[in-house]
Amino acid sequence: MKFEKVKVDFVFVILVYRNFVDLKECIISIKKRVKNFDIIIVNAFFDKESEKQIKDIADYYSCRFISIENKGYSFGNNVGIRYAYDKYDFKYVIISNPDVVIQSFGDNVKKCTADIIAPLIITPSGKYQNPMIAQKCSLSELLIYIGFKRNNKFLFLLGVFINRVLREINLLVMNILSYDSMAIYAAHGSFVILSKYLIEKMELNVYDNNIFLFSEENVLAEKAKALGAKTVYLPSVRILHKEDGSMNLSNFSVNNELTKSNIYVYENYLKKKFRSKEK
């Protein structure tokens, strides 16, 4: 007997590690703002108590629930994407943190022809997290990599500064020309919209399971770029991200997960691309 997939426009994959406190508000905002969707809650296992709390919320709001070993952001979201592909006939998968609230959504998403859609994401402190990286820059990538590799804060900050300047220039042009959207290089990972076409082209392996946390955005951007996929910043979709995801620069250290992931991504994705261009 052939299994018939559930047909929806959007499947939300919400990876949760302990944080059941924000999960309710996230789900409520989805139900309020989005039409024709379903939600998959992926529990990155911490303990039985938090697993029960998260499952109870999923059951109460009629969400699908799966519990997996905690192997990080990339692994958990890849599991959720594969589950969505097996169970649903969808147009988009939306990767969402549990600590976000959808403030506006609308029909512009379905009208957008991009394979990756980056919404306007704002933190409670007023920081805008998209575009994560407006324009690819090999120099800034190299400076950030050397900064992490050598524990050189100056070089790291210089690379970050270059990215911020490019971002502000791109946003200024967008505002002057009154564009509704803008092509960008990388979308912030707290809330990102992926087309079914892109997921299939990536053979359901959207993220790199070798990365536990951080730099997933660069992996997605490089994979999409290699496939000729388009990433677009669409500010008409507005998201509140409660957790301020900007890095605390005072905690710069070569021994943390951020350092490991940045070095790994440069050496396995960005460096190869840079060398191929030189040749």
CSV table of C-alpha atoms in Angstrom, one decimal, residues 20-255:
chain,number,residue,atom,x,y,z
A,20,PHE,CA,10.4,24.5,25.9
A,21,VAL,CA,9.7,27.9,27.5
A,22,ASP,CA,9.8,29.8,24.2
A,23,LEU,CA,8.4,27.0,22.1
A,24,LYS,CA,4.7,27.7,22.9
A,25,GLU,CA,4.9,31.3,21.7
A,26,CYS,CA,6.8,30.3,18.6
A,27,ILE,CA,4.0,27.7,17.6
A,28,ILE,CA,1.2,30.2,18.4
A,29,SER,CA,2.8,32.8,16.2
A,30,ILE,CA,3.1,30.3,13.3
A,31,LYS,CA,-0.6,29.4,13.7
A,32,LYS,CA,-1.5,33.1,13.8
A,33,ARG,CA,0.5,34.2,10.8
A,34,VAL,CA,0.9,31.2,8.4
A,35,LYS,CA,-1.6,29.3,6.3
A,36,ASN,CA,-1.5,25.7,5.1
A,37,PHE,CA,1.4,24.4,7.2
A,38,ASP,CA,2.5,21.7,9.6
A,39,ILE,CA,5.1,21.6,12.3
A,40,ILE,CA,7.7,19.0,13.2
A,41,ILE,CA,9.3,19.3,16.6
A,42,VAL,CA,12.7,17.7,16.7
A,43,ASN,CA,13.9,17.2,20.3
A,44,ALA,CA,17.7,17.1,20.7
A,45,PHE,CA,17.6,14.9,23.8
A,46,PHE,CA,18.9,16.4,27.0
A,47,ASP,CA,16.9,14.5,29.7
A,48,LYS,CA,13.6,12.7,30.2
A,49,GLU,CA,12.0,15.7,31.9
A,50,SER,CA,12.6,18.2,29.1
A,51,GLU,CA,11.7,15.6,26.5
A,52,LYS,CA,8.3,15.1,28.2
A,53,GLN,CA,7.7,18.9,28.5
A,54,ILE,CA,8.5,19.4,24.8
A,55,LYS,CA,6.4,16.4,23.7
A,56,ASP,CA,3.5,17.6,25.7
A,57,ILE,CA,3.6,21.0,23.9
A,58,ALA,CA,3.9,19.3,20.6
A,59,ASP,CA,0.9,17.1,21.3
A,60,TYR,CA,-1.2,20.0,22.6
A,61,TYR,CA,-0.6,22.0,19.5
A,62,SER,CA,-1.0,18.9,17.1
A,63,CYS,CA,2.6,19.0,16.0
A,64,ARG,CA,4.6,16.0,14.9
A,65,PHE,CA,7.3,15.0,17.4
A,66,ILE,CA,10.5,13.1,17.1
A,67,SER,CA,13.3,12.7,19.7
A,68,ILE,CA,16.9,12.2,18.6
A,69,GLU,CA,20.4,12.2,20.1
A,70,ASN,CA,21.8,15.7,20.5
A,71,LYS,CA,24.4,15.9,17.8
A,72,GLY,CA,24.0,19.6,17.1
A,73,TYR,CA,22.2,22.0,14.8
A,74,SER,CA,23.2,20.5,11.5
A,75,PHE,CA,22.4,16.9,12.4
A,76,GLY,CA,19.1,17.7,14.0
A,77,ASN,CA,17.9,19.8,11.2
A,78,ASN,CA,19.0,17.3,8.6
A,79,VAL,CA,16.9,14.7,10.4
A,80,GLY,CA,13.9,17.0,10.5
A,81,ILE,CA,14.3,17.8,6.7
A,82,ARG,CA,14.4,14.1,5.8
A,83,TYR,CA,11.4,13.4,8.0
A,84,ALA,CA,9.5,16.3,6.3
A,85,TYR,CA,10.4,14.9,2.9
A,86,ASP,CA,9.2,11.4,3.8
A,87,LYS,CA,5.9,12.6,5.3
A,88,TYR,CA,4.9,15.7,3.3
A,89,ASP,CA,4.3,17.0,-0.2
A,90,PHE,CA,5.4,20.6,0.5
A,91,LYS,CA,6.7,23.7,-1.3
A,92,TYR,CA,9.0,24.9,1.4
A,93,VAL,CA,10.7,23.7,4.6
A,94,ILE,CA,11.3,26.4,7.2
A,95,ILE,CA,14.1,25.8,9.6
A,96,SER,CA,13.2,27.7,12.8
A,97,ASN,CA,14.7,28.2,16.2
A,98,PRO,CA,12.2,27.7,19.1
A,99,ASP,CA,12.9,31.2,20.4
A,100,VAL,CA,11.5,33.1,17.5
A,101,VAL,CA,8.1,34.8,17.0
A,102,ILE,CA,6.7,35.5,13.5
A,103,GLN,CA,5.5,39.1,13.4
A,104,SER,CA,4.5,39.1,9.7
A,105,PHE,CA,4.5,36.5,6.9
A,106,GLY,CA,2.0,37.1,4.1
A,107,ASP,CA,1.9,35.7,0.6
A,108,ASN,CA,5.2,37.2,-0.7
A,109,VAL,CA,7.0,34.0,0.2
A,110,LYS,CA,5.0,32.0,-2.3
A,111,LYS,CA,5.5,34.7,-4.9
A,112,CYS,CA,9.3,34.7,-4.4
A,113,THR,CA,11.3,32.6,-6.9
A,114,ALA,CA,14.4,32.2,-4.7
A,115,ASP,CA,15.4,28.8,-3.3
A,116,ILE,CA,16.5,30.3,0.0
A,117,ILE,CA,14.5,33.1,1.6
A,118,ALA,CA,16.0,35.2,4.4
A,119,PRO,CA,13.5,37.3,6.3
A,120,LEU,CA,14.0,40.4,8.3
A,121,ILE,CA,15.2,39.1,11.7
A,122,ILE,CA,15.4,41.5,14.6
A,123,THR,CA,16.5,40.9,18.2
A,124,PRO,CA,15.0,42.5,21.4
A,125,SER,CA,18.1,44.8,21.5
A,126,GLY,CA,17.2,46.0,18.0
A,127,LYS,CA,20.0,44.3,16.0
A,128,TYR,CA,19.2,43.1,12.5
A,129,GLN,CA,20.5,39.6,11.8
A,130,ASN,CA,19.8,39.5,8.0
A,131,PRO,CA,21.5,39.7,5.6
A,132,MET,CA,23.8,37.4,7.6
A,133,ILE,CA,26.4,38.0,4.8
A,134,ALA,CA,25.2,40.3,2.0
A,135,GLN,CA,28.0,39.7,-0.4
A,136,LYS,CA,30.7,37.0,-0.6
A,137,CYS,CA,34.2,38.3,0.1
A,138,SER,CA,37.2,36.1,-0.1
A,139,LEU,CA,39.3,38.6,1.8
A,140,SER,CA,37.0,38.8,4.8
A,141,GLU,CA,36.7,35.0,4.9
A,142,LEU,CA,40.5,34.7,4.9
A,143,LEU,CA,40.9,37.3,7.6
A,144,ILE,CA,38.3,35.7,9.9
A,145,TYR,CA,39.9,32.3,9.3
A,146,ILE,CA,43.4,33.5,10.2
A,147,GLY,CA,42.0,35.4,13.2
A,148,PHE,CA,40.5,32.2,14.6
A,149,LYS,CA,43.4,30.0,13.6
A,150,ARG,CA,46.0,32.3,15.2
A,151,ASN,CA,43.8,33.6,18.0
A,152,ASN,CA,44.3,37.1,16.5
A,153,LYS,CA,41.4,39.2,17.4
A,154,PHE,CA,42.4,42.2,15.2
A,155,LEU,CA,42.4,40.2,12.0
A,156,PHE,CA,39.1,38.6,13.0
A,157,LEU,CA,37.4,41.9,13.7
A,158,LEU,CA,38.8,43.4,10.5
A,159,GLY,CA,37.2,40.5,8.5
A,160,VAL,CA,33.9,41.1,10.3
A,161,PHE,CA,34.1,44.9,9.7
A,162,ILE,CA,34.5,44.3,5.9
A,163,ASN,CA,31.4,42.1,5.9
A,164,ARG,CA,29.5,44.8,7.8
A,165,VAL,CA,30.5,47.6,5.4
A,166,LEU,CA,29.5,45.5,2.4
A,167,ARG,CA,26.2,44.7,4.1
A,168,GLU,CA,25.4,48.4,4.8
A,169,ILE,CA,26.3,49.3,1.2
A,170,ASN,CA,24.0,46.6,-0.2
A,171,LEU,CA,21.1,47.7,2.1
A,172,LEU,CA,21.6,51.3,1.2
A,173,VAL,CA,21.3,50.5,-2.5
A,174,MET,CA,18.2,48.4,-1.8
A,175,ASN,CA,16.6,51.3,0.1
A,176,ILE,CA,17.5,53.9,-2.5
A,177,LEU,CA,16.1,51.8,-5.4
A,178,SER,CA,13.1,50.8,-3.2
A,179,TYR,CA,13.6,47.1,-3.9
A,180,ASP,CA,11.2,44.7,-2.1
A,181,SER,CA,13.9,42.0,-2.0
A,182,MET,CA,17.7,41.7,-2.6
A,183,ALA,CA,19.9,38.8,-3.6
A,184,ILE,CA,22.4,38.0,-0.8
A,185,TYR,CA,25.1,35.4,-0.1
A,186,ALA,CA,24.1,33.9,3.3
A,187,ALA,CA,20.9,33.9,5.4
A,188,HIS,CA,20.9,33.8,9.2
A,189,GLY,CA,20.1,30.3,10.5
A,190,SER,CA,17.6,31.1,13.2
A,191,PHE,CA,14.8,31.2,10.6
A,192,VAL,CA,15.4,30.3,7.0
A,193,ILE,CA,13.0,29.2,4.2
A,194,LEU,CA,14.2,26.5,1.8
A,195,SER,CA,12.5,25.4,-1.4
A,196,LYS,CA,11.7,21.8,-2.1
A,197,TYR,CA,13.7,22.0,-5.3
A,198,LEU,CA,16.9,23.0,-3.4
A,199,ILE,CA,16.4,20.3,-0.8
A,200,GLU,CA,16.1,17.7,-3.6
A,201,LYS,CA,19.1,19.1,-5.4
A,202,MET,CA,21.1,18.7,-2.2
A,203,GLU,CA,19.8,15.2,-1.8
A,204,LEU,CA,18.3,16.0,1.6
A,205,ASN,CA,21.8,16.8,3.0
A,206,VAL,CA,21.3,20.5,3.5
A,207,TYR,CA,23.8,20.9,6.4
A,208,ASP,CA,27.2,19.3,7.3
A,209,ASN,CA,26.8,16.9,10.2
A,210,ASN,CA,30.5,17.5,11.1
A,211,ILE,CA,29.5,20.9,12.4
A,212,PHE,CA,27.9,20.8,15.8
A,213,LEU,CA,27.1,24.5,16.1
A,214,PHE,CA,27.8,27.8,14.2
A,215,SER,CA,28.9,28.5,10.6
A,216,GLU,CA,26.0,26.4,9.2
A,217,GLU,CA,25.0,29.5,7.2
A,218,ASN,CA,28.3,29.4,5.3
A,219,VAL,CA,27.8,25.8,4.5
A,220,LEU,CA,24.3,26.4,3.2
A,221,ALA,CA,25.5,29.4,1.2
A,222,GLU,CA,28.4,27.5,-0.5
A,223,LYS,CA,26.2,24.5,-1.3
A,224,ALA,CA,23.5,26.7,-2.8
A,225,LYS,CA,26.1,28.8,-4.8
A,226,ALA,CA,27.6,25.6,-6.2
A,227,LEU,CA,24.1,24.6,-7.5
A,228,GLY,CA,23.4,28.0,-8.9
A,229,ALA,CA,20.6,28.5,-6.4
A,230,LYS,CA,19.5,32.0,-5.4
A,231,THR,CA,19.3,33.4,-1.9
A,232,VAL,CA,17.1,36.4,-1.3
A,233,TYR,CA,16.6,38.8,1.6
A,234,LEU,CA,12.8,39.4,1.9
A,235,PRO,CA,12.1,42.0,4.7
A,236,SER,CA,8.3,41.8,4.3
A,237,VAL,CA,8.6,38.6,6.3
A,238,ARG,CA,9.5,39.8,9.8
A,239,ILE,CA,10.8,37.6,12.7
A,240,LEU,CA,11.6,38.5,16.3
A,241,HIS,CA,14.6,36.4,17.5
A,242,LYS,CA,14.6,36.6,21.3
A,243,GLU,CA,18.1,35.2,21.7
A,244,ASP,CA,20.6,37.8,20.5
A,245,GLY,CA,22.7,35.7,18.2
A,246,SER,CA,25.4,38.2,17.7
A,247,MET,CA,28.7,37.0,19.0
A,248,ASN,CA,30.0,38.3,22.2
A,249,LEU,CA,33.4,39.6,21.0
A,250,SER,CA,34.8,39.8,24.5
A,251,ASN,CA,34.7,36.0,24.7
A,252,PHE,CA,36.9,35.5,21.6
A,253,SER,CA,38.7,32.2,22.1
A,254,VAL,CA,40.3,29.5,20.0
A,255,ASN,CA,38.9,26.8,22.3
